[in-house]
CSV table of C-alpha atoms in Angstrom, one decimal:
chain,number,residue,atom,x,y,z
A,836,UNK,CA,16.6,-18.1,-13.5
A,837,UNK,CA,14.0,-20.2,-12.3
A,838,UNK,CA,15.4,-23.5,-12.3
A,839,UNK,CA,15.8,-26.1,-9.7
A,840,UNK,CA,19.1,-27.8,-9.2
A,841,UNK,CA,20.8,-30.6,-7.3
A,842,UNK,CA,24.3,-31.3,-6.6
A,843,UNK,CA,26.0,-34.6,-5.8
A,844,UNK,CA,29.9,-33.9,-4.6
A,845,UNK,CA,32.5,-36.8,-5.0
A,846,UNK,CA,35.6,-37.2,-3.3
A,847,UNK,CA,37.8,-35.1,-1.0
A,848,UNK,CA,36.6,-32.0,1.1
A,849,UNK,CA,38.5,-30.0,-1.3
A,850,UNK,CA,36.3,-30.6,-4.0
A,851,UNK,CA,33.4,-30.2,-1.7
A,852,UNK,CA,34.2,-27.2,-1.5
A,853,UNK,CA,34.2,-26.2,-5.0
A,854,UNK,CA,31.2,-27.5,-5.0
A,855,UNK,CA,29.5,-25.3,-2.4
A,856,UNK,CA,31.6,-22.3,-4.0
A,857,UNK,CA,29.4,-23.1,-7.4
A,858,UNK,CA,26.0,-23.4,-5.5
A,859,UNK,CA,26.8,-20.2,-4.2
A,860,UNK,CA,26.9,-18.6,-7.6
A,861,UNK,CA,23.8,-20.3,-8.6
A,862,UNK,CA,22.0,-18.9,-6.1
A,863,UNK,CA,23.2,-15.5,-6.7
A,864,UNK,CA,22.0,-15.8,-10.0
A,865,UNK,CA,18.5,-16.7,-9.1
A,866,UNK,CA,18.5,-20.5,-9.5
A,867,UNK,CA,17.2,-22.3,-6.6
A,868,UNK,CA,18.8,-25.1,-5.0
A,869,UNK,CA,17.1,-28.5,-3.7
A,870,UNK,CA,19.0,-31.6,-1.4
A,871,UNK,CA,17.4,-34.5,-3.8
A,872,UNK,CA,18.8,-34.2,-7.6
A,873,UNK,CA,15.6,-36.3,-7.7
A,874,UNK,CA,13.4,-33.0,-7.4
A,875,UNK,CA,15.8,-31.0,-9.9
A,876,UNK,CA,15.6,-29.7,-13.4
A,877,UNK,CA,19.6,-29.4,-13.4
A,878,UNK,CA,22.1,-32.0,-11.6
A,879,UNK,CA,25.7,-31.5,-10.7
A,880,UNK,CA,27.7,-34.1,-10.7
A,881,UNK,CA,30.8,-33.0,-9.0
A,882,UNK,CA,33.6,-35.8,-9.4
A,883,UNK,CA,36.9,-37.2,-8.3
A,884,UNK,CA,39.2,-38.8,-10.8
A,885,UNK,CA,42.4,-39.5,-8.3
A,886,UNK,CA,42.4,-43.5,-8.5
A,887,UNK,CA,40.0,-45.6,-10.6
A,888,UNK,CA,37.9,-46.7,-7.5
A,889,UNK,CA,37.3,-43.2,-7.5
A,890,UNK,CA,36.8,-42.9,-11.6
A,891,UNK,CA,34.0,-46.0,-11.2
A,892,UNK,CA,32.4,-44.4,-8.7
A,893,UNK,CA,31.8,-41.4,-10.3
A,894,UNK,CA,31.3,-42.7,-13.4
A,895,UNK,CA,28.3,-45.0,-11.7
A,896,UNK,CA,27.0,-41.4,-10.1
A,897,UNK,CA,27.0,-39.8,-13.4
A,898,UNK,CA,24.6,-42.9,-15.1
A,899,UNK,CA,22.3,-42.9,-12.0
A,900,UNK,CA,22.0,-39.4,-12.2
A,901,UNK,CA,21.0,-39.4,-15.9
A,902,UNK,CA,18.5,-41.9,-15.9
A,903,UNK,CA,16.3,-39.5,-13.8
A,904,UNK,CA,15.6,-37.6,-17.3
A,905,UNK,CA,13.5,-41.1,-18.1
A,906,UNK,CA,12.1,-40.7,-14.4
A,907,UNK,CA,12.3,-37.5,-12.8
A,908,UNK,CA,11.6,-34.1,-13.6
A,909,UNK,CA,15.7,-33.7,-15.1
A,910,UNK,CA,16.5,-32.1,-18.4
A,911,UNK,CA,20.1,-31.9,-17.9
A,912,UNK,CA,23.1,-33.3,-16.6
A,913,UNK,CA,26.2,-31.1,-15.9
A,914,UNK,CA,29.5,-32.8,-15.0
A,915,UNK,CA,32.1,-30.7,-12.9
A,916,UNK,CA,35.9,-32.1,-11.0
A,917,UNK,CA,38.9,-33.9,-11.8
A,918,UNK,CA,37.5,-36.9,-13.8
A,919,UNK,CA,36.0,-34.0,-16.2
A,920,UNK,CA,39.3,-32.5,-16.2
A,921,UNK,CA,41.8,-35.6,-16.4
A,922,UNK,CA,39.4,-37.1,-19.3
A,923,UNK,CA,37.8,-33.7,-21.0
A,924,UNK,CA,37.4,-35.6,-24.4
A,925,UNK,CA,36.6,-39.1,-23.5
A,926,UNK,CA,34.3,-38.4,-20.9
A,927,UNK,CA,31.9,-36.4,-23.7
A,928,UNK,CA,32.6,-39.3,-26.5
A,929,UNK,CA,32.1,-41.8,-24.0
A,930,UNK,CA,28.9,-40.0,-22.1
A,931,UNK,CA,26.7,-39.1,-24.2
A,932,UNK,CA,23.9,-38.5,-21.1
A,933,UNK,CA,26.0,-35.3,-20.2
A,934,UNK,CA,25.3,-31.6,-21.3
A,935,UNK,CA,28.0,-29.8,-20.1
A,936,UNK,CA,31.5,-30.0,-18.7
A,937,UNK,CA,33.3,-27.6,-16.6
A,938,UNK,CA,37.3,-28.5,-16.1
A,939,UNK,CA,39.0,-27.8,-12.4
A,940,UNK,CA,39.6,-24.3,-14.1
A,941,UNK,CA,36.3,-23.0,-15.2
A,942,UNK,CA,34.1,-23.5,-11.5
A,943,UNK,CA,33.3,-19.8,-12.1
A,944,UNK,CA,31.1,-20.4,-15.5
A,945,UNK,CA,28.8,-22.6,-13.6
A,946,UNK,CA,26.1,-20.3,-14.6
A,947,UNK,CA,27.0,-19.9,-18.0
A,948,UNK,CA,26.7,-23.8,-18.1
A,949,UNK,CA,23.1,-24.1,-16.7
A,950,UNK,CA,21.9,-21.3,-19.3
A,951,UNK,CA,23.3,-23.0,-22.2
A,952,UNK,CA,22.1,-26.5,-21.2
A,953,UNK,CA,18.9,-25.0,-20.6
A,954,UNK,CA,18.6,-22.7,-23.9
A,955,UNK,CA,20.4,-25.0,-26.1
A,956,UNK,CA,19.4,-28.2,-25.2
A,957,UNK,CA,21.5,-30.5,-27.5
A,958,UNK,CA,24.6,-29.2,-27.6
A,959,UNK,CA,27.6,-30.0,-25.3
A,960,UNK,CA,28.5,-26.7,-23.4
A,961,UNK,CA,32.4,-27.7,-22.4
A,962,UNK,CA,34.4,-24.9,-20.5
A,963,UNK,CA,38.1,-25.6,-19.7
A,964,UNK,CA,39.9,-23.2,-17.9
A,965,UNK,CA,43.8,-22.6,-16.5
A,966,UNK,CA,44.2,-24.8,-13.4
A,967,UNK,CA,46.5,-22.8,-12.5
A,968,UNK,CA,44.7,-19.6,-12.4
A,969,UNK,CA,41.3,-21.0,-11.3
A,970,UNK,CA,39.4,-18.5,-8.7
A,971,UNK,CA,39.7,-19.5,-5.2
A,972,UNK,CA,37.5,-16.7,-3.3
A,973,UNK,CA,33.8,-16.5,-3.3
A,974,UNK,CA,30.6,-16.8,-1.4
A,975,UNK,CA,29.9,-20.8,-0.2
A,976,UNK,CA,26.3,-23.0,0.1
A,977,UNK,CA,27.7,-25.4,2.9
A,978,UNK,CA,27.4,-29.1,2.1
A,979,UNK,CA,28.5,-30.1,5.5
A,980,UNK,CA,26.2,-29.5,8.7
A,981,UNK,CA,25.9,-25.8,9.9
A,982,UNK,CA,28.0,-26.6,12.8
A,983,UNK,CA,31.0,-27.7,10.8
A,984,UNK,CA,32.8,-26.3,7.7
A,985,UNK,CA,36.2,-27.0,5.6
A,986,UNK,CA,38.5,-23.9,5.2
A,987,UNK,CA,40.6,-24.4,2.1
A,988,UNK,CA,43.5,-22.6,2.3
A,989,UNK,CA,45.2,-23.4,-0.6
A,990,UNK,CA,45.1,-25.5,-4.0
A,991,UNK,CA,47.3,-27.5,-6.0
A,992,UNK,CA,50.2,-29.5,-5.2
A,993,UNK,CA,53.8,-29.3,-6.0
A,994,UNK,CA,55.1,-32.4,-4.6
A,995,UNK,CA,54.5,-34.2,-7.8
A,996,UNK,CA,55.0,-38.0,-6.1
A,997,UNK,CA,55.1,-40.8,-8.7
A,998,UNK,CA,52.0,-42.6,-7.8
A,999,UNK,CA,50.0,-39.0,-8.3
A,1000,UNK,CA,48.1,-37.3,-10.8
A,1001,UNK,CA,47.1,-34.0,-8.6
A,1002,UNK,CA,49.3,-31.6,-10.3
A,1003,UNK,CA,48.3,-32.3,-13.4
A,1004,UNK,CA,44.6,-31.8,-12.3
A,1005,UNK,CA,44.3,-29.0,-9.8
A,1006,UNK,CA,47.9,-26.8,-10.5
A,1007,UNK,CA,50.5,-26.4,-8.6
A,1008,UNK,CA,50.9,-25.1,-5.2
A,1009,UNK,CA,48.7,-21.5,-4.6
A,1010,UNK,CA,48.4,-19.9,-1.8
A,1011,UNK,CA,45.1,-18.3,-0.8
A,1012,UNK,CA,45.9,-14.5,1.1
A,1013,UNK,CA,45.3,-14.7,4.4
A,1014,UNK,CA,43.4,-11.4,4.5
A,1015,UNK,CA,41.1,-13.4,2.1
A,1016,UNK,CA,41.4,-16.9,4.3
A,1017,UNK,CA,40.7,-14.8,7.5
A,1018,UNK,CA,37.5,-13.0,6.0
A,1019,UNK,CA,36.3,-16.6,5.1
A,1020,UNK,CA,36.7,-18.2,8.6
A,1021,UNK,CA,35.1,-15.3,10.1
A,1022,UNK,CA,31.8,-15.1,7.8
A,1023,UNK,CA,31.9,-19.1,9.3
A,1024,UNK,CA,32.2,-18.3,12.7
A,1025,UNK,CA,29.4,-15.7,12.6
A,1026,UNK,CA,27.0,-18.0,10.5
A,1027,UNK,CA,27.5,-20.9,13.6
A,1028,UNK,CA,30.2,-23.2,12.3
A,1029,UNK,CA,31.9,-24.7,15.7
A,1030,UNK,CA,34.4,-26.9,14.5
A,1031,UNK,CA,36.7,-25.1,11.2
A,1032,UNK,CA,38.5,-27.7,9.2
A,1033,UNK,CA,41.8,-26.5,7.7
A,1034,UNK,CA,42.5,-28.3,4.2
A,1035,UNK,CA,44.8,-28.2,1.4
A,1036,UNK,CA,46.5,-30.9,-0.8
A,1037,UNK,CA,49.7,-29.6,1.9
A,1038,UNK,CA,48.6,-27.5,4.8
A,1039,UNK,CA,52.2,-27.2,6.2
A,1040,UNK,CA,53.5,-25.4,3.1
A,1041,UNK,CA,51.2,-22.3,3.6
A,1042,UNK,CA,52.2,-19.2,2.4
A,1043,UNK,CA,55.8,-20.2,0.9
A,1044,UNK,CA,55.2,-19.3,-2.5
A,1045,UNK,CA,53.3,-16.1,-1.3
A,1046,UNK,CA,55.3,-15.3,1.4
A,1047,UNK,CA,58.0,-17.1,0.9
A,1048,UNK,CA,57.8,-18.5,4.5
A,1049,UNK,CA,55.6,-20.7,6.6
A,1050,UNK,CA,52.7,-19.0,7.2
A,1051,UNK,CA,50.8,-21.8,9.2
A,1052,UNK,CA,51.2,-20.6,12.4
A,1053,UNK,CA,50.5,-17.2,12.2
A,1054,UNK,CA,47.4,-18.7,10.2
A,1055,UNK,CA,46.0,-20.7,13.1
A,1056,UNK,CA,46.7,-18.1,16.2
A,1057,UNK,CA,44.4,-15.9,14.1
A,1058,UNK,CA,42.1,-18.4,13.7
A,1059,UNK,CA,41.5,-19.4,16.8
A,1060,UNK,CA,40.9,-15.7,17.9
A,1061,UNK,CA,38.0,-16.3,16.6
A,1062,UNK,CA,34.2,-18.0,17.9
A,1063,UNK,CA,35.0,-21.4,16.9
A,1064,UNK,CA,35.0,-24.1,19.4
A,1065,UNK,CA,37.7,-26.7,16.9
A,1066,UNK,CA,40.2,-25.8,14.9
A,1067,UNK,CA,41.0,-29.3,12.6
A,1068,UNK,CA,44.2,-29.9,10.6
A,1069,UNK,CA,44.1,-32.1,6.8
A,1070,UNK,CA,46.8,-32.6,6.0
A,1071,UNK,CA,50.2,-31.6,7.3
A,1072,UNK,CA,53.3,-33.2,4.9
A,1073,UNK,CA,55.9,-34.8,7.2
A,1074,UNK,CA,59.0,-32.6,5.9
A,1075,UNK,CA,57.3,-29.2,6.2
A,1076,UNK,CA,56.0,-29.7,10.6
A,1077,UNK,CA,58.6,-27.1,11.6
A,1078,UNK,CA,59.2,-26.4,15.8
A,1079,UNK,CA,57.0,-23.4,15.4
A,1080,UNK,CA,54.1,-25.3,13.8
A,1081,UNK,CA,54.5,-27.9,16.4
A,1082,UNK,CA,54.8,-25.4,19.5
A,1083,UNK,CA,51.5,-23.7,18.3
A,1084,UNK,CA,49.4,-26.7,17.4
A,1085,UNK,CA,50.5,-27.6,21.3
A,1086,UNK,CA,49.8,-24.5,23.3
A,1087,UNK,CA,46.8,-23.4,20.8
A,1088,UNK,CA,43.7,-25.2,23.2
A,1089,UNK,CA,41.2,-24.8,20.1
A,1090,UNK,CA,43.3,-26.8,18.1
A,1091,UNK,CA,42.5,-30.2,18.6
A,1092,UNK,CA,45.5,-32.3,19.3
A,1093,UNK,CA,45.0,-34.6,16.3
A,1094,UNK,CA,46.9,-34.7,13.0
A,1095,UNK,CA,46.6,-36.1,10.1
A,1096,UNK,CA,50.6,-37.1,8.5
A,1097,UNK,CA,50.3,-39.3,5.1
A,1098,UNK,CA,53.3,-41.0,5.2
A,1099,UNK,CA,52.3,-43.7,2.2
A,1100,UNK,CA,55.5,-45.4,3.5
A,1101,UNK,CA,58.4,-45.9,5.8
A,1102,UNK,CA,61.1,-48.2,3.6
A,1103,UNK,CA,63.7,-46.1,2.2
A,1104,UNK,CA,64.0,-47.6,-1.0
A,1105,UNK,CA,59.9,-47.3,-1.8
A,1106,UNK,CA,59.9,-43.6,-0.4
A,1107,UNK,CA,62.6,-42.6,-3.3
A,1108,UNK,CA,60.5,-44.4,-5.9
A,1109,UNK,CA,57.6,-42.6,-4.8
A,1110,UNK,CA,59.5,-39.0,-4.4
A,1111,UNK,CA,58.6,-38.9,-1.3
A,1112,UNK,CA,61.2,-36.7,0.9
A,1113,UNK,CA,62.5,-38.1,4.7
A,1114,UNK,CA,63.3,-41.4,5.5
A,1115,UNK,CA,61.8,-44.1,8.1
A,1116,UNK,CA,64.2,-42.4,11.0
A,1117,UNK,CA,63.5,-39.4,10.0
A,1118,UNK,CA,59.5,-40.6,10.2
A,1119,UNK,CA,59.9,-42.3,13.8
A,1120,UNK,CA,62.0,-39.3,15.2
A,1121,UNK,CA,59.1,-36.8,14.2
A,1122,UNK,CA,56.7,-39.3,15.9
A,1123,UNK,CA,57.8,-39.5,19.0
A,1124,UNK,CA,59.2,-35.9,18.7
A,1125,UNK,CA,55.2,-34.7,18.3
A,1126,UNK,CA,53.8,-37.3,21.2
A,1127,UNK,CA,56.6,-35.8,23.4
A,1128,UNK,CA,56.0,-32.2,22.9
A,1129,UNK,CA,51.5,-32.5,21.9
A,1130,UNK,CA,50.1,-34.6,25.3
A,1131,UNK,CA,47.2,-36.5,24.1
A,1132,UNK,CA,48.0,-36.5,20.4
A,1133,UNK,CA,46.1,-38.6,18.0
A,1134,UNK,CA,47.8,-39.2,14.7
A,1135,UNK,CA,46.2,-40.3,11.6
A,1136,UNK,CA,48.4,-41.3,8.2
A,1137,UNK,CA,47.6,-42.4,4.7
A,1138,UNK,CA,49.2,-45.8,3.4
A,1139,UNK,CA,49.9,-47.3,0.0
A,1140,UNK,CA,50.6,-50.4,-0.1
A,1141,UNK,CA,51.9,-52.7,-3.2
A,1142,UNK,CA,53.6,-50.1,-5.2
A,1143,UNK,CA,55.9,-51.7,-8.1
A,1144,UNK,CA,58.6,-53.3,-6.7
A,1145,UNK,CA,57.7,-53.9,-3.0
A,1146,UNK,CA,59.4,-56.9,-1.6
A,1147,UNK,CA,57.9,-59.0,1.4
A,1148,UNK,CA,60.6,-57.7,3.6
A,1149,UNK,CA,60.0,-53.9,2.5
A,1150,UNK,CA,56.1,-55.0,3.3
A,1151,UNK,CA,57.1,-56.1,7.1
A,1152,UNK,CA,59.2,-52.7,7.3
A,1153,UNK,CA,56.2,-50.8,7.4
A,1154,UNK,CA,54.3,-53.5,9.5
A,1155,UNK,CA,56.8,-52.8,12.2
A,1156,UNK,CA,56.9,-49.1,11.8
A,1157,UNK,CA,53.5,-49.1,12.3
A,1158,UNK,CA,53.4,-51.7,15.3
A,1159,UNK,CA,56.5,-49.6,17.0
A,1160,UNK,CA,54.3,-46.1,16.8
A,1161,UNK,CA,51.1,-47.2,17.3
A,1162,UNK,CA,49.1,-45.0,14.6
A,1163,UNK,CA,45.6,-44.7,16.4
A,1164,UNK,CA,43.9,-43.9,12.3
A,1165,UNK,CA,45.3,-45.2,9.4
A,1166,UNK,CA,43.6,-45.0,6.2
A,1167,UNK,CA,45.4,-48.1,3.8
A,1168,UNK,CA,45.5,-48.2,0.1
A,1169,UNK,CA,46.3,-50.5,-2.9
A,1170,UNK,CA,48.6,-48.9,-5.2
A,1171,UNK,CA,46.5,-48.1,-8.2
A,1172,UNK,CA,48.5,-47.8,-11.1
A,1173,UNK,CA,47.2,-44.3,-12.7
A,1174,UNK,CA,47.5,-43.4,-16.6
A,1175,UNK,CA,49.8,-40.4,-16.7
A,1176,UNK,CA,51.7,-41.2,-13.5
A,1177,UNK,CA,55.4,-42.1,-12.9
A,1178,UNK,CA,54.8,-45.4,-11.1
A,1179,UNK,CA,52.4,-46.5,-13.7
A,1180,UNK,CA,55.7,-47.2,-16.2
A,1181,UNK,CA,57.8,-48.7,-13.5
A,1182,UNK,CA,58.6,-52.6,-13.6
A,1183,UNK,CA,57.4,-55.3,-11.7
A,1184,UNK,CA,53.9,-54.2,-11.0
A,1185,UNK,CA,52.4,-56.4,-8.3
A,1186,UNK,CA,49.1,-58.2,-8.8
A,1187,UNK,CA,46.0,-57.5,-7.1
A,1188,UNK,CA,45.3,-60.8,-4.9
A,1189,UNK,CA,49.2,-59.9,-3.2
A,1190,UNK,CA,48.0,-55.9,-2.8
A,1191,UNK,CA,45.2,-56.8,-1.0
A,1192,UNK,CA,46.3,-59.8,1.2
A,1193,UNK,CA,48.9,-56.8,2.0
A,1194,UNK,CA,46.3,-54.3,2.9
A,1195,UNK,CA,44.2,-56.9,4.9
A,1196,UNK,CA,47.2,-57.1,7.0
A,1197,UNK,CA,47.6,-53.4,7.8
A,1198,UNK,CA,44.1,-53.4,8.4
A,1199,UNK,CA,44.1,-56.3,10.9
A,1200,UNK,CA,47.1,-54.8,12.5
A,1201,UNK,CA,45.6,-51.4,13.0
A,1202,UNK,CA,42.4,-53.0,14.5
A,1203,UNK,CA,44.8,-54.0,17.5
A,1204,UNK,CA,45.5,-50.6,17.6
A,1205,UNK,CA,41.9,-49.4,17.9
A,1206,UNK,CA,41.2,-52.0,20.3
A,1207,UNK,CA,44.5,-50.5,22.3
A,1208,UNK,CA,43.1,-47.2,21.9
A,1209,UNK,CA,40.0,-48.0,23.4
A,1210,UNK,CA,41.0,-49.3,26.2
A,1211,UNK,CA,43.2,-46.4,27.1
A,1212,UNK,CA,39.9,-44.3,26.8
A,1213,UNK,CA,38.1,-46.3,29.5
A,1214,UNK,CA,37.3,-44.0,32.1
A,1215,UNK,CA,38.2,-40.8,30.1
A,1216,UNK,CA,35.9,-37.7,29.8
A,1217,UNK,CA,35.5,-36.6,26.4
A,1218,UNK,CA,33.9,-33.0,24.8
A,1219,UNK,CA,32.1,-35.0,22.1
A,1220,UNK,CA,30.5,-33.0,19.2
A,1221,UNK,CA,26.8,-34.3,19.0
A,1222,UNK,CA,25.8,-35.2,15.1
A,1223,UNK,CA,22.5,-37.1,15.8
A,1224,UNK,CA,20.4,-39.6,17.1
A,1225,UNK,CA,20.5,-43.2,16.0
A,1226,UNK,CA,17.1,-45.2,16.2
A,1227,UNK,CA,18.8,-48.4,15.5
A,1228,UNK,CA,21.2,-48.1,19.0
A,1229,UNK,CA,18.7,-46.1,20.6
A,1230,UNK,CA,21.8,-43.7,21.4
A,1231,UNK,CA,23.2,-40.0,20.4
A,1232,UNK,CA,26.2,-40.1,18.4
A,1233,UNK,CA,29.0,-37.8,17.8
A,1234,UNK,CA,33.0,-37.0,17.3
A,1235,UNK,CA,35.4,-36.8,20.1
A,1236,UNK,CA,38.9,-34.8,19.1
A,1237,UNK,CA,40.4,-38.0,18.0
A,1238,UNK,CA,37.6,-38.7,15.1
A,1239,UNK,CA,37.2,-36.3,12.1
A,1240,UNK,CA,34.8,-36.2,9.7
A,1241,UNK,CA,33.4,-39.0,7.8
A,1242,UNK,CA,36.4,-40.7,7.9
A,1243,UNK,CA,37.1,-42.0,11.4
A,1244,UNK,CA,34.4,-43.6,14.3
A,1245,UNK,CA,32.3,-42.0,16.1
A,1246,UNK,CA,31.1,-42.2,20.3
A,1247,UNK,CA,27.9,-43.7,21.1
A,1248,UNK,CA,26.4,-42.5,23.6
A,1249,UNK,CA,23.3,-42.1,26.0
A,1250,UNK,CA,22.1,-38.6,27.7
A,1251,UNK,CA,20.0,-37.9,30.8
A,1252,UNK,CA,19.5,-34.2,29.2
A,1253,UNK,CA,18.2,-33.4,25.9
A,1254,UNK,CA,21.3,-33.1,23.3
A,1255,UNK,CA,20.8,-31.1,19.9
A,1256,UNK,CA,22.7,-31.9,16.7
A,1257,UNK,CA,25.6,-29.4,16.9
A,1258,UNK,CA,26.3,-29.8,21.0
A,1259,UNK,CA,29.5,-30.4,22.7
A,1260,UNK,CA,28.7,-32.1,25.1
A,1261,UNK,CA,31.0,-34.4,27.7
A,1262,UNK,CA,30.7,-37.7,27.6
A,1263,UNK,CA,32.6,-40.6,30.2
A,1264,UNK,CA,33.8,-43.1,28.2
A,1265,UNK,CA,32.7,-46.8,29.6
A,1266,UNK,CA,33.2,-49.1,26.6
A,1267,UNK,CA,33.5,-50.1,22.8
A,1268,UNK,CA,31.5,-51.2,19.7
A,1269,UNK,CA,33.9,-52.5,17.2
A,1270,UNK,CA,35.8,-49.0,16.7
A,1271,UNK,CA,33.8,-47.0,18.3
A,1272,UNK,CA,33.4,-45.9,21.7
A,1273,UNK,CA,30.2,-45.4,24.0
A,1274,UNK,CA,29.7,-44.0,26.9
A,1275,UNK,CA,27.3,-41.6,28.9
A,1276,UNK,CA,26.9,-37.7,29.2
A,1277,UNK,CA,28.3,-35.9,32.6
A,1278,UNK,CA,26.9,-32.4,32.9
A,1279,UNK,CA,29.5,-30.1,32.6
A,1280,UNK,CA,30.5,-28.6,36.6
């Protein structure tokens, strides 16, 4: 086909990777693929549907993208990912500016999709497969630098937590074969990726409902076997970390000693309304269990805050949790209340102004934390992972082990050699800039 297309992805690595799974197919099938939708014939809009910051956003993406048909070379808008799937009727009632639809089931017809919006124009191609059964293997079109990739090694959830919608958009819990996950990461390592990303909804449950056995570890010794400099871990669920997963994310030196836990909570009461399993001991036991036995560790966590119900004192519960441990990345969240979820019927919902004077206070608290963490970097020598040059500092920056992708800071720092996009390079640490660190390149002895 000779078609131009453009993709924008929404949302979590997962779905970038679907994305980059579809792009593959296009290009198999002869379409070529541009960066700017801008320069397209066909757009993807790729989207997340999780909370409804998530539905606005990609609801403003998908009118953007349409109005280049008034000023670009467009003639059609295809709209792919879990908004698609969570709204497959309103979203073509409502949307008239989208061709085509393709649920969290039906990545595969892609190419059946741009035909028919191309051929037909007019008509409303919609495709909605099994989640359950949707295809997890195929070629990939990275989205991310060359240097680093996402590995998904499973889809779906089972945990079914009453603030979620997941299941009911991706499946439940599957597995990929590791034969199949080890091909994958090898193609990666051979193409240049450095630093492999492992993600799932629930990396720590790998391989129970195929093997019906944790399968983690024996996942990552194979993987780092291989040419990659990182080995990255999103996300591990606090109730599946067995000793074995713990011993090898410890003695493994590619695996960067940095975990991201979402805990969403620590008060005991809250964690049973949310079906979440453990309790807070259970929580700071694991802590200080994983700083004992991983030198160095970073941790990250996801918080909710505001879910129906929560009193003040539950509030300062997880305020002191989090001031006992020390959390060095913490992502925080308003409870949104989500059509089709548990928590979404539950009593005494909480108003906005109280959710986010709640969250402001997490977020102050953790900034003590940063500044904490900073200091006990002075000094340090960091591998950092170079990911350009910034013309308004006048200095490279990067990621050292404790930063992950897109989500955390980044180091600052100045070079007396050249340093390319895609270097490891070490860097001695000598100050801060907010929540990032700068400091200076040391050649390596």
């Amino acid at each position: 086909m000779s078609i131009k297309l453009g993709m924008i992805s929404l949302g979590c690595a997962k779905n970038l990777v679907d994305g980059e799974h579809m792009l593959a197919q296009l290009a198999d099938a002869g379409v070529t693929i541009v960066d700017d939708v801008a320069e397209a014939d066909v757009a993807v809009v790729n989207t997340c549907g999780f909370i409804e910051s998530a539905k606005q956003e990609a609801i403003n993406t998908i009118l953007e993208t349409a109005q280049l048909k008034q000023t670009g070379s467009l003639k059609a808008l295809i709209v792919t990912g879990c908004l698609v799937q969570r709204y497959p009727k309103e979203i073509v009632e409502e949307l008239p500016e989208i061709d085509a639809v393709l649920g969290t089931g039906s990545y595969t017809n892609i190419v059946d999709a741009v035909r028919a919006v191309m051929q037909a124009p007019g008509t409303v191609y919609q495709n909605f497969g099994q989640i359950n059964e949707a295809e997890m293997e195929g070629g990939r079109i990275l989205l991310t630098p060359g240097y680093s990739a996402y590995l998904k090694i499973a889809e779906g959830c089972d945990n079914h937590c009453a603030y979620c919608v997941i299941p009911s958009l991706r499946g439940k819990f599957r597995s990929r074969a590791m034969e199949d996950v080890l091909k994958e990461a090898q193609a990666l390592a051979d193409a240049g990726v450095r630093e492999l990303i492992i993600v799932a909804q629930d990396i720590t449950r790998y391989g129970m409902d195929l093997y019906h056995e944790h399968k983690l570890s024996e996942l990552l010794h194979e993987l780092c076997k291989m040419d990659f400099t990182w080995v990255r871990l999103h996300y591990l669920y606090p109730d599946e970390i067995t000793d074995d997963m713990i011993e090898t994310i410890a003695q493994e030196p590619k695996i960067v000693k940095y975990l991201d836990i979402p805990i969403q909570h620590v008060n005991n009461r809250i964690l049973r309304a949310m079906h979440r399993r453990g309790d807070a001991q259970f929580l700071r036991e694991l802590f200080h269990k994983l700083r004992r036995e991983i030198p160095g560790l970073v941790l990250r966590t996801s918080l909710i805050v505001g879910l129906p119900g929560e009193t003040d004192e539950e509030f300062e519960e997880l305020c002191d949790f989090l001031r006992e441990m020390q959390i060095e990345r913490a992502g925080v969240f308003c409870y949104s209340p989500e059509e089709g979820s548990e928590a979404a019927e539950m009593p005494d919902q909480i108003d906005e102004e109280l959710k986010n004077e709640r969250r402001m206070i997490i977020e102050e608290l953790q900034s003590d934390v940063l500044d904490q963490f900073a200091a006990r970097m002075q000094g340090q020598l960091l591998d950092v992972l170079c990911e350009g040059w910034d013309g308004e500092t006048g200095l490279y920056y990067g990621r050292s082990y404790a930063d992950s992708q897109d989500i955390d800071a980044r180091v600052l720092f100045d070079s007396t050699f050249s340093v390319e996009e895609g270097d490891f390079v070490p860097v001695r640490i000598t100050g801060a800039q907010g929540a990032d660190l700068t400091g200076s390149t040391e050649r390596a002895q």
